[in-house]
Each structure stands twice: as C-alpha cells, then as structure tokens.
Amino acid sequence: MVKIIYVEHNGARHEVNVPDGENLMEGALQNNVPGIDGDCGGNAACATCHCYIPEQWEALTGTRSEQEDAMIELADTAKPNSRLACQIKASAALDGLEIHMPATQH
Ligand code: FES
C-alpha cells in the first residue's frame, strides 16, 4: 500500500492507502475522496481527475503523455504542474505524495 494525501482546494486533507500499481484516480474513488470523479474510467479523456503535483514530487510522478497534455490544455484551471490522477500509478516511490485539487472540483 502507498500512502497518498489528497488535498481539496479548501485545504481538507484525505490520507488514504492506495494499492501499489493502482492509479490515483481509482485510489480516490475507492476511498470516497471528494473532488475526483473519474468520468472516463481512467482513459485521459475527461479531466475530472485533474490535480496539481507539488514541485518536490514532479520528477517522481513522470511526465504527461500527448493525450494527457491535450486534455489538460482544455482545463481552465490548468497550471504547469497539472496532471490527470488516472495517469499516475501508485508506487513505493510515491509513498507520502500529496496531490492538490483545483477549486472547480469539490
Ligand atoms: Fe478521465 Fe482521468 S478519469 S481523465
């Protein structure tokens, strides 16, 4: 299990354990974390799992695919550190990762 901390725009924190290898959108849904809907089922096609990655974790969470990039560009709330939670898999290296949600997701 990998400890992931989901932080809502209002500061509410949800610390949950996500199975190794599971994506962070699924991890949120399985643990009833509000603010991540996962409408497309994890196919990088809806951006309802949009989140921001703190700078110190960016290198460990990898880079966006072309598809992910295209979806994020459509989001009004996009920032340089935007990612889609469905495109990040939990792993031991991410234990303690905090991901932050945009104000539009609550
Ligand atoms: Fe649709 Fe992540 S669940 S983009």
mmCIF file of C-alpha atoms and ligand atoms in Angstrom:
data_model
loop_
_atom_site.group_PDB
_atom_site.id
_atom_site.type_symbol
_atom_site.label_atom_id
_atom_site.label_comp_id
_atom_site.label_asym_id
_atom_site.label_seq_id
_atom_site.Cartn_x
_atom_site.Cartn_y
_atom_site.Cartn_z
ATOM 1 C CA MET A 1 0.000 0.000 0.000
ATOM 2 C CA VAL A 2 1.115 3.508 -0.802
ATOM 3 C CA LYS A 3 0.070 6.479 1.342
ATOM 4 C CA ILE A 4 -1.419 9.233 -0.833
ATOM 5 C CA ILE A 5 -2.740 12.500 0.563
ATOM 6 C CA TYR A 6 -5.484 14.142 -1.494
ATOM 7 C CA VAL A 7 -5.923 17.815 -0.645
ATOM 8 C CA GLU A 8 -9.104 19.634 -1.616
ATOM 9 C CA HIS A 9 -8.994 23.274 -2.670
ATOM 10 C CA ASN A 10 -10.398 24.269 0.742
ATOM 11 C CA GLY A 11 -7.488 22.540 2.472
ATOM 12 C CA ALA A 12 -9.377 19.405 3.549
ATOM 13 C CA ARG A 13 -6.925 16.500 3.561
ATOM 14 C CA HIS A 14 -7.724 12.867 2.858
ATOM 15 C CA GLU A 15 -4.918 10.474 3.688
ATOM 16 C CA VAL A 16 -5.576 7.060 2.174
ATOM 17 C CA ASN A 17 -3.730 3.877 1.254
ATOM 18 C CA VAL A 18 -3.710 3.035 -2.443
ATOM 19 C CA PRO A 19 -2.604 -0.412 -3.649
ATOM 20 C CA ASP A 20 0.742 -0.488 -5.444
ATOM 21 C CA GLY A 21 0.109 -0.242 -9.195
ATOM 22 C CA GLU A 22 -3.356 1.297 -8.932
ATOM 23 C CA ASN A 23 -3.837 4.742 -10.491
ATOM 24 C CA LEU A 24 -4.528 7.700 -8.232
ATOM 25 C CA MET A 25 -7.981 8.380 -9.686
ATOM 26 C CA GLU A 26 -9.073 4.849 -8.727
ATOM 27 C CA GLY A 27 -7.431 5.314 -5.359
ATOM 28 C CA ALA A 28 -9.582 8.382 -4.748
ATOM 29 C CA LEU A 29 -12.805 6.678 -5.854
ATOM 30 C CA GLN A 30 -12.155 3.572 -3.749
ATOM 31 C CA ASN A 31 -11.701 5.754 -0.691
ATOM 32 C CA ASN A 32 -14.588 8.181 -1.293
ATOM 33 C CA VAL A 33 -12.302 11.163 -1.712
ATOM 34 C CA PRO A 34 -14.429 14.080 -2.964
ATOM 35 C CA GLY A 35 -13.299 16.159 -5.937
ATOM 36 C CA ILE A 36 -12.111 13.371 -8.239
ATOM 37 C CA ASP A 37 -14.872 11.873 -10.369
ATOM 38 C CA GLY A 38 -13.071 9.794 -12.993
ATOM 39 C CA ASP A 39 -15.892 10.089 -15.535
ATOM 40 C CA CYS A 40 -13.973 8.480 -18.425
ATOM 41 C CA GLY A 41 -12.810 5.498 -16.400
ATOM 42 C CA GLY A 42 -9.146 6.447 -16.497
ATOM 43 C CA ASN A 43 -8.648 6.991 -20.231
ATOM 44 C CA ALA A 44 -7.260 10.540 -20.042
ATOM 45 C CA ALA A 45 -10.397 11.751 -21.800
ATOM 46 C CA CYS A 46 -12.385 13.816 -19.269
ATOM 47 C CA ALA A 47 -10.068 15.691 -16.871
ATOM 48 C CA THR A 48 -12.422 15.135 -13.933
ATOM 49 C CA CYS A 49 -9.369 13.770 -12.127
ATOM 50 C CA HIS A 50 -7.298 16.927 -12.694
ATOM 51 C CA CYS A 51 -4.824 17.599 -9.906
ATOM 52 C CA TYR A 52 -1.661 19.563 -9.134
ATOM 53 C CA ILE A 53 1.597 17.926 -8.121
ATOM 54 C CA PRO A 54 3.851 19.756 -5.637
ATOM 55 C CA GLU A 55 7.250 20.601 -7.144
ATOM 56 C CA GLN A 56 9.205 18.161 -4.985
ATOM 57 C CA TRP A 57 7.167 15.238 -6.347
ATOM 58 C CA GLU A 58 7.073 16.177 -10.017
ATOM 59 C CA ALA A 59 10.108 14.157 -11.095
ATOM 60 C CA LEU A 60 8.770 11.033 -9.375
ATOM 61 C CA THR A 61 5.320 11.209 -10.951
ATOM 62 C CA GLY A 62 6.670 11.193 -14.510
ATOM 63 C CA THR A 63 5.675 13.271 -17.494
ATOM 64 C CA ARG A 64 2.386 13.794 -19.305
ATOM 65 C CA SER A 65 1.550 11.786 -22.390
ATOM 66 C CA GLU A 66 0.367 13.647 -25.501
ATOM 67 C CA GLN A 67 -3.233 12.673 -24.745
ATOM 68 C CA GLU A 68 -2.925 13.849 -21.156
ATOM 69 C CA ASP A 69 -1.380 17.113 -22.296
ATOM 70 C CA ALA A 70 -4.241 17.722 -24.715
ATOM 71 C CA MET A 71 -6.874 17.174 -22.016
ATOM 72 C CA ILE A 72 -5.121 19.413 -19.526
ATOM 73 C CA GLU A 73 -4.839 22.204 -22.090
ATOM 74 C CA LEU A 74 -8.649 22.272 -22.230
ATOM 75 C CA ALA A 75 -8.988 22.831 -18.491
ATOM 76 C CA ASP A 76 -9.494 26.451 -17.383
ATOM 77 C CA THR A 77 -7.615 25.690 -14.202
ATOM 78 C CA ALA A 78 -4.515 24.195 -15.865
ATOM 79 C CA LYS A 79 -1.102 25.014 -14.402
ATOM 80 C CA PRO A 80 2.415 23.853 -15.300
ATOM 81 C CA ASN A 81 2.191 21.196 -12.573
ATOM 82 C CA SER A 82 -1.210 19.865 -13.671
ATOM 83 C CA ARG A 83 -1.650 16.112 -14.105
ATOM 84 C CA LEU A 84 -4.506 13.682 -14.522
ATOM 85 C CA ALA A 85 -4.643 11.435 -11.466
ATOM 86 C CA CYS A 86 -5.680 8.485 -13.629
ATOM 87 C CA GLN A 87 -2.329 8.641 -15.400
ATOM 88 C CA ILE A 88 -0.232 8.287 -12.245
ATOM 89 C CA LYS A 89 0.241 4.844 -10.725
ATOM 90 C CA ALA A 90 0.878 4.366 -7.034
ATOM 91 C CA SER A 91 4.332 3.006 -6.263
ATOM 92 C CA ALA A 92 6.621 2.837 -3.242
ATOM 93 C CA ALA A 93 8.491 5.889 -4.560
ATOM 94 C CA LEU A 94 5.290 7.936 -4.201
ATOM 95 C CA ASP A 95 4.612 6.995 -0.575
ATOM 96 C CA GLY A 96 3.503 10.219 1.163
ATOM 97 C CA LEU A 97 2.662 12.055 -2.079
ATOM 98 C CA GLU A 98 0.254 14.984 -1.742
ATOM 99 C CA ILE A 99 -1.904 15.864 -4.706
ATOM 100 C CA HIS A 100 -3.991 19.023 -4.776
ATOM 101 C CA MET A 101 -7.322 19.557 -6.478
ATOM 102 C CA PRO A 102 -8.490 22.655 -8.374
ATOM 103 C CA ALA A 103 -11.219 24.875 -6.894
ATOM 104 C CA THR A 104 -13.607 23.694 -9.609
ATOM 105 C CA GLN A 105 -13.547 20.120 -8.260
ATOM 106 C CA HIS A 106 -15.344 19.637 -4.984
HETATM 107 FE FE1 FES B 1 -10.944 10.845 -17.107
HETATM 108 FE FE2 FES B 1 -8.705 10.799 -15.644
HETATM 109 S S1 FES B 1 -10.524 9.766 -15.276
HETATM 110 S S2 FES B 1 -9.117 11.888 -17.447
#
